[in-house]
Coordinates of C-alpha atoms in Angstrom, one line a residue:
X20 CA 0.0 0.3 0.1
X21 CA 1.0 3.6 -1.0
X22 CA 0.7 6.4 2.0
X23 CA -2.8 6.9 0.8
X24 CA -3.4 3.2 1.5
X25 CA -4.1 2.0 -2.2
X26 CA -2.4 -0.6 -4.0
X27 CA 0.6 -0.3 -5.5
X28 CA 0.3 -0.3 -9.9
X29 CA 0.1 -3.5 -11.2
X30 CA 2.9 -4.0 -13.1
X31 CA 5.2 -2.8 -9.7
X32 CA 3.4 -5.5 -7.7
X33 CA 4.7 -8.1 -10.5
X34 CA 7.8 -6.7 -9.6
X35 CA 7.8 -7.3 -6.1
X36 CA 6.4 -10.8 -6.5
X37 CA 8.8 -11.8 -9.5
X38 CA 11.9 -10.8 -7.3
X39 CA 10.6 -11.5 -3.6
X40 CA 8.4 -14.7 -4.3
X41 CA 8.4 -16.4 -7.4
X42 CA 13.0 -16.0 -8.6
X43 CA 13.3 -17.4 -4.9
X44 CA 11.5 -20.5 -5.6
X45 CA 13.3 -20.9 -8.7
X46 CA 17.0 -20.2 -8.0
X47 CA 16.4 -22.5 -4.9
X48 CA 14.6 -26.0 -6.5
X49 CA 16.0 -25.2 -10.8
X50 CA 19.3 -23.2 -10.2
X51 CA 20.8 -22.4 -13.7
X52 CA 16.9 -22.0 -15.8
X53 CA 17.6 -20.2 -17.8
X54 CA 14.0 -18.0 -18.4
X55 CA 12.6 -14.7 -19.0
X56 CA 10.0 -13.1 -17.1
X57 CA 8.2 -9.6 -17.2
X58 CA 4.3 -8.4 -16.7
X59 CA 3.5 -9.6 -19.9
X60 CA 0.0 -10.2 -21.9
X61 CA -3.6 -9.1 -21.0
X62 CA -4.3 -6.6 -18.5
X63 CA -4.5 -2.5 -18.5
X64 CA -1.6 -2.8 -16.4
X65 CA 0.7 -4.1 -18.9
X66 CA 0.3 -0.7 -20.5
X67 CA 1.3 0.7 -17.3
X68 CA -2.8 2.2 -17.6
X69 CA -4.8 0.4 -14.8
X70 CA -6.5 2.3 -11.6
X71 CA -8.4 1.4 -8.4
X72 CA -11.1 0.4 -11.1
X73 CA -9.3 -2.0 -12.5
X74 CA -8.7 -4.5 -9.7
X75 CA -12.3 -5.5 -9.7
X76 CA -11.3 -8.4 -11.9
X77 CA -8.0 -10.1 -13.4
X78 CA -5.9 -7.9 -11.2
X79 CA -3.7 -8.8 -8.9
X80 CA 0.0 -10.8 -8.9
X81 CA 0.2 -12.2 -12.6
X82 CA 3.2 -13.0 -14.2
X83 CA 4.5 -14.2 -17.8
X84 CA 7.5 -17.2 -17.2
X85 CA 9.5 -18.0 -20.0
X86 CA 11.0 -21.3 -19.9
X87 CA 13.0 -23.7 -22.5
X88 CA 10.5 -25.7 -23.8
X89 CA 10.0 -29.3 -21.7
X90 CA 10.8 -27.5 -18.5
X91 CA 7.3 -26.0 -18.0
X92 CA 6.2 -28.9 -16.1
X93 CA 9.0 -29.1 -13.6
X94 CA 8.5 -25.1 -13.0
X95 CA 4.8 -25.7 -12.5
X96 CA 5.1 -28.2 -9.8
X97 CA 7.5 -25.9 -8.0
X98 CA 5.0 -22.9 -8.1
X99 CA 2.4 -25.2 -7.2
X100 CA 4.1 -26.4 -4.1
X101 CA 5.7 -23.6 -3.1
X102 CA 4.5 -20.6 -3.5
X103 CA 2.9 -19.2 -0.2
X104 CA -1.2 -17.9 -0.2
X105 CA -0.6 -14.5 -0.3
X106 CA 2.1 -12.0 -1.1
X107 CA 2.2 -8.2 0.0
X108 CA -1.8 -8.9 0.9
X109 CA -3.0 -10.1 -2.3
X110 CA -4.0 -13.6 -2.3
X111 CA -1.8 -15.6 -4.7
X112 CA -4.4 -18.0 -6.3
X113 CA -7.5 -16.7 -8.1
X114 CA -10.1 -16.4 -10.9
X115 CA -9.7 -15.2 -14.3
X116 CA -12.6 -13.3 -16.2
X117 CA -12.9 -17.5 -18.5
X118 CA -10.9 -19.1 -15.6
X119 CA -12.6 -19.4 -12.7
X120 CA -10.8 -21.4 -11.1
X121 CA -8.5 -20.2 -8.1
X122 CA -5.0 -21.1 -9.1
X123 CA -2.0 -19.2 -9.4
X124 CA -1.6 -16.9 -12.4
X125 CA 2.3 -17.3 -12.9
X126 CA 2.0 -17.8 -16.8
X127 CA 4.6 -20.6 -17.6
X128 CA 5.3 -21.1 -21.1
X129 CA 7.9 -21.1 -23.4
X130 CA 8.7 -18.2 -26.1
X131 CA 7.4 -20.3 -29.2
X132 CA 4.3 -20.9 -28.0
X133 CA 3.7 -16.9 -26.1
X134 CA 4.4 -15.9 -29.7
X135 CA 2.4 -18.2 -31.3
X136 CA -0.5 -17.0 -28.4
X137 CA -0.5 -13.4 -29.1
X138 CA 1.2 -12.7 -32.3
X139 CA 0.9 -15.3 -34.2
X140 CA 4.5 -16.0 -35.4
X141 CA 7.4 -17.9 -34.6
X142 CA 9.0 -16.8 -31.3
X143 CA 11.6 -14.8 -34.0
X144 CA 8.7 -12.5 -34.7
X145 CA 6.9 -11.5 -38.4
X146 CA 8.6 -12.2 -41.7
X147 CA 7.0 -11.2 -44.5
X148 CA 4.7 -8.3 -45.2
X149 CA 1.6 -10.4 -44.6
X150 CA 2.7 -11.3 -41.3
X151 CA 3.3 -7.9 -40.0
X152 CA -0.2 -6.9 -41.5
X153 CA -2.4 -9.7 -39.6
X154 CA -1.0 -8.2 -36.5
X155 CA -2.9 -5.7 -34.2
X156 CA -1.1 -2.8 -32.2
X157 CA -2.8 -4.5 -29.1
X158 CA -1.3 -7.8 -29.7
X159 CA 2.2 -6.5 -30.3
X160 CA 1.4 -4.1 -26.7
X161 CA 1.3 -7.7 -25.2
X162 CA 4.3 -8.8 -26.2
X163 CA 6.6 -4.9 -26.1
X164 CA 4.9 -3.0 -23.3
X165 CA 5.5 -4.9 -19.9
X166 CA 8.1 -4.6 -18.2
X167 CA 10.4 -7.3 -18.1
X168 CA 12.3 -8.6 -15.3
X169 CA 14.9 -11.2 -16.7
X170 CA 15.9 -12.5 -19.4
X171 CA 18.9 -15.0 -19.4
X172 CA 18.8 -15.8 -22.9
X173 CA 18.2 -12.3 -24.8
X174 CA 15.3 -14.3 -26.8
X175 CA 12.5 -11.8 -25.3
X176 CA 14.2 -8.9 -25.4
X177 CA 15.5 -9.6 -29.1
X178 CA 11.6 -10.2 -30.1
X179 CA 11.0 -7.3 -28.1
X180 CA 13.0 -5.2 -30.8
X181 CA 12.3 -6.8 -33.7
X182 CA 8.4 -5.6 -32.8
X183 CA 9.6 -2.4 -32.2
X184 CA 7.6 -0.9 -35.5
X185 CA 6.4 -2.2 -38.8
X186 CA 9.0 -2.1 -41.8
X187 CA 9.7 0.7 -44.0
X188 CA 8.2 -0.1 -46.2
X189 CA 5.0 -2.0 -44.5
X190 CA 5.4 1.2 -42.7
X191 CA 4.8 3.2 -46.1
X192 CA 2.0 1.1 -47.2
X193 CA 0.0 1.2 -43.9
X194 CA -0.2 4.3 -44.2
X195 CA -0.9 5.1 -47.5
X196 CA -4.1 3.2 -46.6
X197 CA -5.1 5.3 -43.4
X198 CA -5.2 8.5 -45.8
X199 CA -7.0 6.2 -48.8
X200 CA -9.5 5.4 -46.4
X201 CA -9.9 8.8 -45.2
X202 CA -9.9 10.4 -48.5
X203 CA -13.1 7.8 -49.4
X204 CA -15.1 9.1 -47.3
X205 CA -14.4 13.0 -46.2
X206 CA -16.9 14.2 -48.5
X207 CA -19.7 12.0 -47.4
X208 CA -19.1 14.3 -43.9
X209 CA -20.6 16.9 -45.8
X210 CA -22.7 15.4 -48.3
X211 CA -25.2 13.1 -45.7
X212 CA -25.5 16.9 -43.9
X213 CA -26.7 18.5 -46.7
X214 CA -29.8 15.8 -47.1
X215 CA -30.5 15.8 -43.7
X216 CA -29.0 12.9 -42.3
X217 CA -27.2 13.9 -39.5
X218 CA -26.7 10.6 -38.0
X219 CA -25.1 9.1 -41.4
X220 CA -22.9 12.7 -41.1
X221 CA -21.9 11.7 -37.4
X222 CA -21.1 8.1 -38.2
X223 CA -19.1 9.2 -40.8
X224 CA -16.9 11.6 -38.9
X225 CA -16.6 9.1 -36.1
X226 CA -15.2 6.8 -38.3
X227 CA -12.6 9.0 -39.5
X228 CA -11.9 10.2 -36.4
X229 CA -11.1 6.7 -35.4
X230 CA -8.8 6.3 -38.7
X231 CA -6.8 9.8 -37.8
X232 CA -6.1 8.5 -34.6
X233 CA -4.6 5.2 -36.0
X234 CA -2.7 7.3 -38.3
X235 CA -1.5 9.7 -35.7
X236 CA -0.1 6.3 -34.0
X237 CA 1.6 5.5 -37.2
X238 CA 3.4 8.4 -37.8
X239 CA 4.3 8.5 -34.8
X240 CA 5.8 4.3 -35.0
X241 CA 3.8 3.3 -32.0
X242 CA 1.6 0.5 -31.7
X243 CA -2.2 1.5 -30.8
X244 CA -3.8 -0.1 -27.9
X245 CA -7.5 -1.4 -28.6
X246 CA -10.1 0.7 -28.2
X247 CA -10.3 1.0 -24.8
X248 CA -7.6 3.1 -24.4
X249 CA -6.8 4.4 -27.7
X250 CA -7.6 7.8 -26.9
X251 CA -5.8 7.8 -23.7
X252 CA -2.6 6.7 -25.4
X253 CA -3.2 9.0 -28.0
X254 CA -3.8 12.3 -26.0
X255 CA 0.2 11.3 -25.2
X256 CA 1.4 12.0 -28.4
X257 CA 3.6 14.6 -29.6
X258 CA 1.3 15.6 -32.0
X259 CA -1.9 15.6 -30.0
X260 CA -1.2 18.8 -29.1
X261 CA -2.5 19.5 -32.8
X262 CA -4.7 17.0 -33.5
X263 CA -6.3 16.3 -30.3
X264 CA -8.6 19.6 -30.5
X265 CA -9.8 19.6 -33.8
X266 CA -10.7 15.8 -33.8
X267 CA -12.4 16.6 -30.4
X268 CA -14.6 19.4 -32.4
X269 CA -15.0 17.3 -35.2
X270 CA -17.0 14.8 -32.8
X271 CA -19.1 17.7 -30.7
X272 CA -19.9 19.4 -34.0
X273 CA -23.5 20.4 -34.9
X274 CA -23.4 20.7 -38.9
X275 CA -21.5 19.0 -41.2
X276 CA -20.1 21.6 -42.1
X277 CA -18.2 22.5 -39.2
X278 CA -17.6 18.6 -38.6
X279 CA -15.9 18.9 -42.1
X280 CA -13.4 22.2 -41.2
X281 CA -12.4 20.3 -37.9
X282 CA -11.7 17.4 -39.9
X283 CA -9.5 19.3 -42.0
X284 CA -7.6 20.8 -39.2
X285 CA -6.6 17.6 -37.4
X286 CA -5.4 16.5 -41.0
X287 CA -3.8 18.7 -42.0
X288 CA -1.7 18.9 -38.4
X289 CA -1.3 14.8 -39.5
X290 CA 0.1 15.8 -42.8
X291 CA 2.8 18.4 -41.1
X292 CA 3.8 15.7 -39.4
X293 CA 4.3 13.3 -42.1
X294 CA 6.8 15.9 -44.0
X295 CA 8.9 16.2 -40.5
X296 CA 9.1 13.3 -40.4
X297 CA 10.9 13.1 -43.9
X298 CA 8.6 10.5 -44.8
X299 CA 6.8 11.7 -48.9
X300 CA 3.9 14.4 -48.9
X301 CA 2.8 17.1 -50.8
X302 CA 5.2 20.0 -50.2
X303 CA 4.3 22.7 -47.7
X304 CA 1.9 24.7 -47.2
X305 CA -0.5 22.7 -49.2
X306 CA -3.0 21.9 -47.4
X307 CA -4.0 18.0 -46.3
X308 CA -7.5 18.4 -48.0
X309 CA -9.1 20.0 -51.2
X310 CA -12.2 21.0 -52.8
X311 CA -14.1 17.8 -54.2
X312 CA -15.5 18.8 -57.1
X313 CA -18.0 21.5 -57.7
X314 CA -19.5 20.3 -54.4
X315 CA -19.0 22.6 -50.5
X316 CA -17.0 19.3 -49.6
X317 CA -13.6 18.1 -49.3
X318 CA -11.6 15.7 -50.0
X319 CA -7.4 14.1 -49.3
X320 CA -4.7 15.6 -51.4
X321 CA -4.6 13.2 -54.5
X322 CA -1.4 12.8 -54.8
X323 CA -0.7 11.6 -50.6
X324 CA -1.5 8.4 -51.5
X325 CA 0.4 8.0 -54.3
X326 CA 3.7 9.1 -53.8
X327 CA 3.7 7.0 -50.8
X328 CA 3.1 4.1 -52.7
X329 CA 5.3 4.7 -55.0
X330 CA 8.2 5.4 -52.5
X331 CA 8.0 1.5 -51.6
X332 CA 10.5 -0.6 -52.5
X333 CA 10.0 -4.2 -51.4
X334 CA 7.8 -5.6 -54.6
X335 CA 6.0 -8.2 -52.3
X336 CA 4.7 -5.1 -50.4
X337 CA 3.7 -3.3 -53.8
X338 CA 2.1 -6.1 -55.2
X339 CA -0.2 -5.3 -52.1
X340 CA -4.0 -3.9 -53.1
X341 CA -3.8 -0.1 -52.2
X342 CA -6.3 0.7 -49.2
X343 CA -6.3 -3.0 -47.7
X344 CA -3.4 -2.3 -44.8
X345 CA -2.7 -4.4 -41.8
X346 CA -6.3 -6.2 -40.3
X347 CA -6.9 -3.7 -37.5
X348 CA -7.3 -1.5 -40.4
X349 CA -10.6 -2.9 -41.9
X350 CA -11.5 -5.3 -39.7
X351 CA -13.0 -4.1 -35.9
X352 CA -14.7 -6.8 -35.3
X353 CA -13.3 -8.2 -31.6
X354 CA -13.9 -12.1 -31.8
X355 CA -11.8 -11.7 -35.0
X356 CA -8.9 -9.3 -33.8
X357 CA -8.2 -11.0 -30.7
X358 CA -7.3 -14.4 -32.2
X359 CA -4.1 -14.6 -33.9
X360 CA -5.4 -17.2 -36.3
X361 CA -8.6 -15.7 -37.2
X362 CA -6.6 -12.5 -38.0
X363 CA -4.3 -14.6 -40.1
X364 CA -6.7 -16.4 -41.8
X365 CA -8.5 -13.3 -43.2
X366 CA -5.5 -11.5 -44.1
X367 CA -5.3 -14.7 -46.6
X368 CA -7.6 -14.6 -47.6
X369 CA -7.7 -10.7 -49.1
X370 CA -4.5 -12.1 -50.4
X371 CA -6.3 -14.9 -52.4
X372 CA -9.0 -12.5 -53.0
X373 CA -5.7 -9.8 -54.6
X374 CA -4.8 -12.9 -57.2
X375 CA -1.6 -14.0 -54.1
X376 CA 0.1 -10.9 -53.9

């Protein structure tokens, strides 16, 4: 507890649990095991975002322990027999959502199984473009965001480093896909409002705000978390000071013209960031949007997507269908996004539909 009587953040509690309880047991019973340990996987505490509300379920003494293949059984036996009933005032054995059995929550596995479970890849991480595009930001954060307390062989650290961001050409392709999505629906924000469909205009605005948020994460080479925490972490990006007020104005605006103008302001700031990072973009002071034909609506500058796609060098990425992108750019079904095998299946499906690109 802190001075105010509040439990510590989950990651801090996990660190103490490892160093004071779990690691000493392994050193005593299985010396020289060779392992990696950290607070990884699911849970708001992995992102450092847990609070008092987080503690009503799935919060507590949780660890990921990666051991050599074939050693999981002996490690589990030691932990089952030797872990105490409580640690630092918290139960060591408790239920989780989907698993009502009270048991210790040291997830004992090996790196290959851990990577397959969260990423859908081998222990070295993604290889080709489709492996990368079958990832979600949240899946990557479950491997990279939490603290690591020990990594004897360095394999976990190497995997986390590999997952720092998309490869350059995949990165440019994903950026182009977000800009294309923005272009496809931006003019409709005003058009729907013009015909009296205020709900339709608001729905489109919300969709485009979501794409703009994803684009902001990409431009910073940061992985976006799932929807619960996307706004929280977006607000911490350097570009948020320029973009967030405009996005908030867009979702609050009372008319289609106001929503369209606010979105244009946000996209100008994102385009400016793209230029400052050295990525292909129309030269300043060109705006991100321009008039849509003779209508009082806006569309994305027509050079933005081609400039990004034309800069891609990898033939495998150049063959990918323009505008599709990573799985989380075109799928929003939770029961697809949280399962690596389903993510890979839908990614493979559009690959086949595109002629095996």
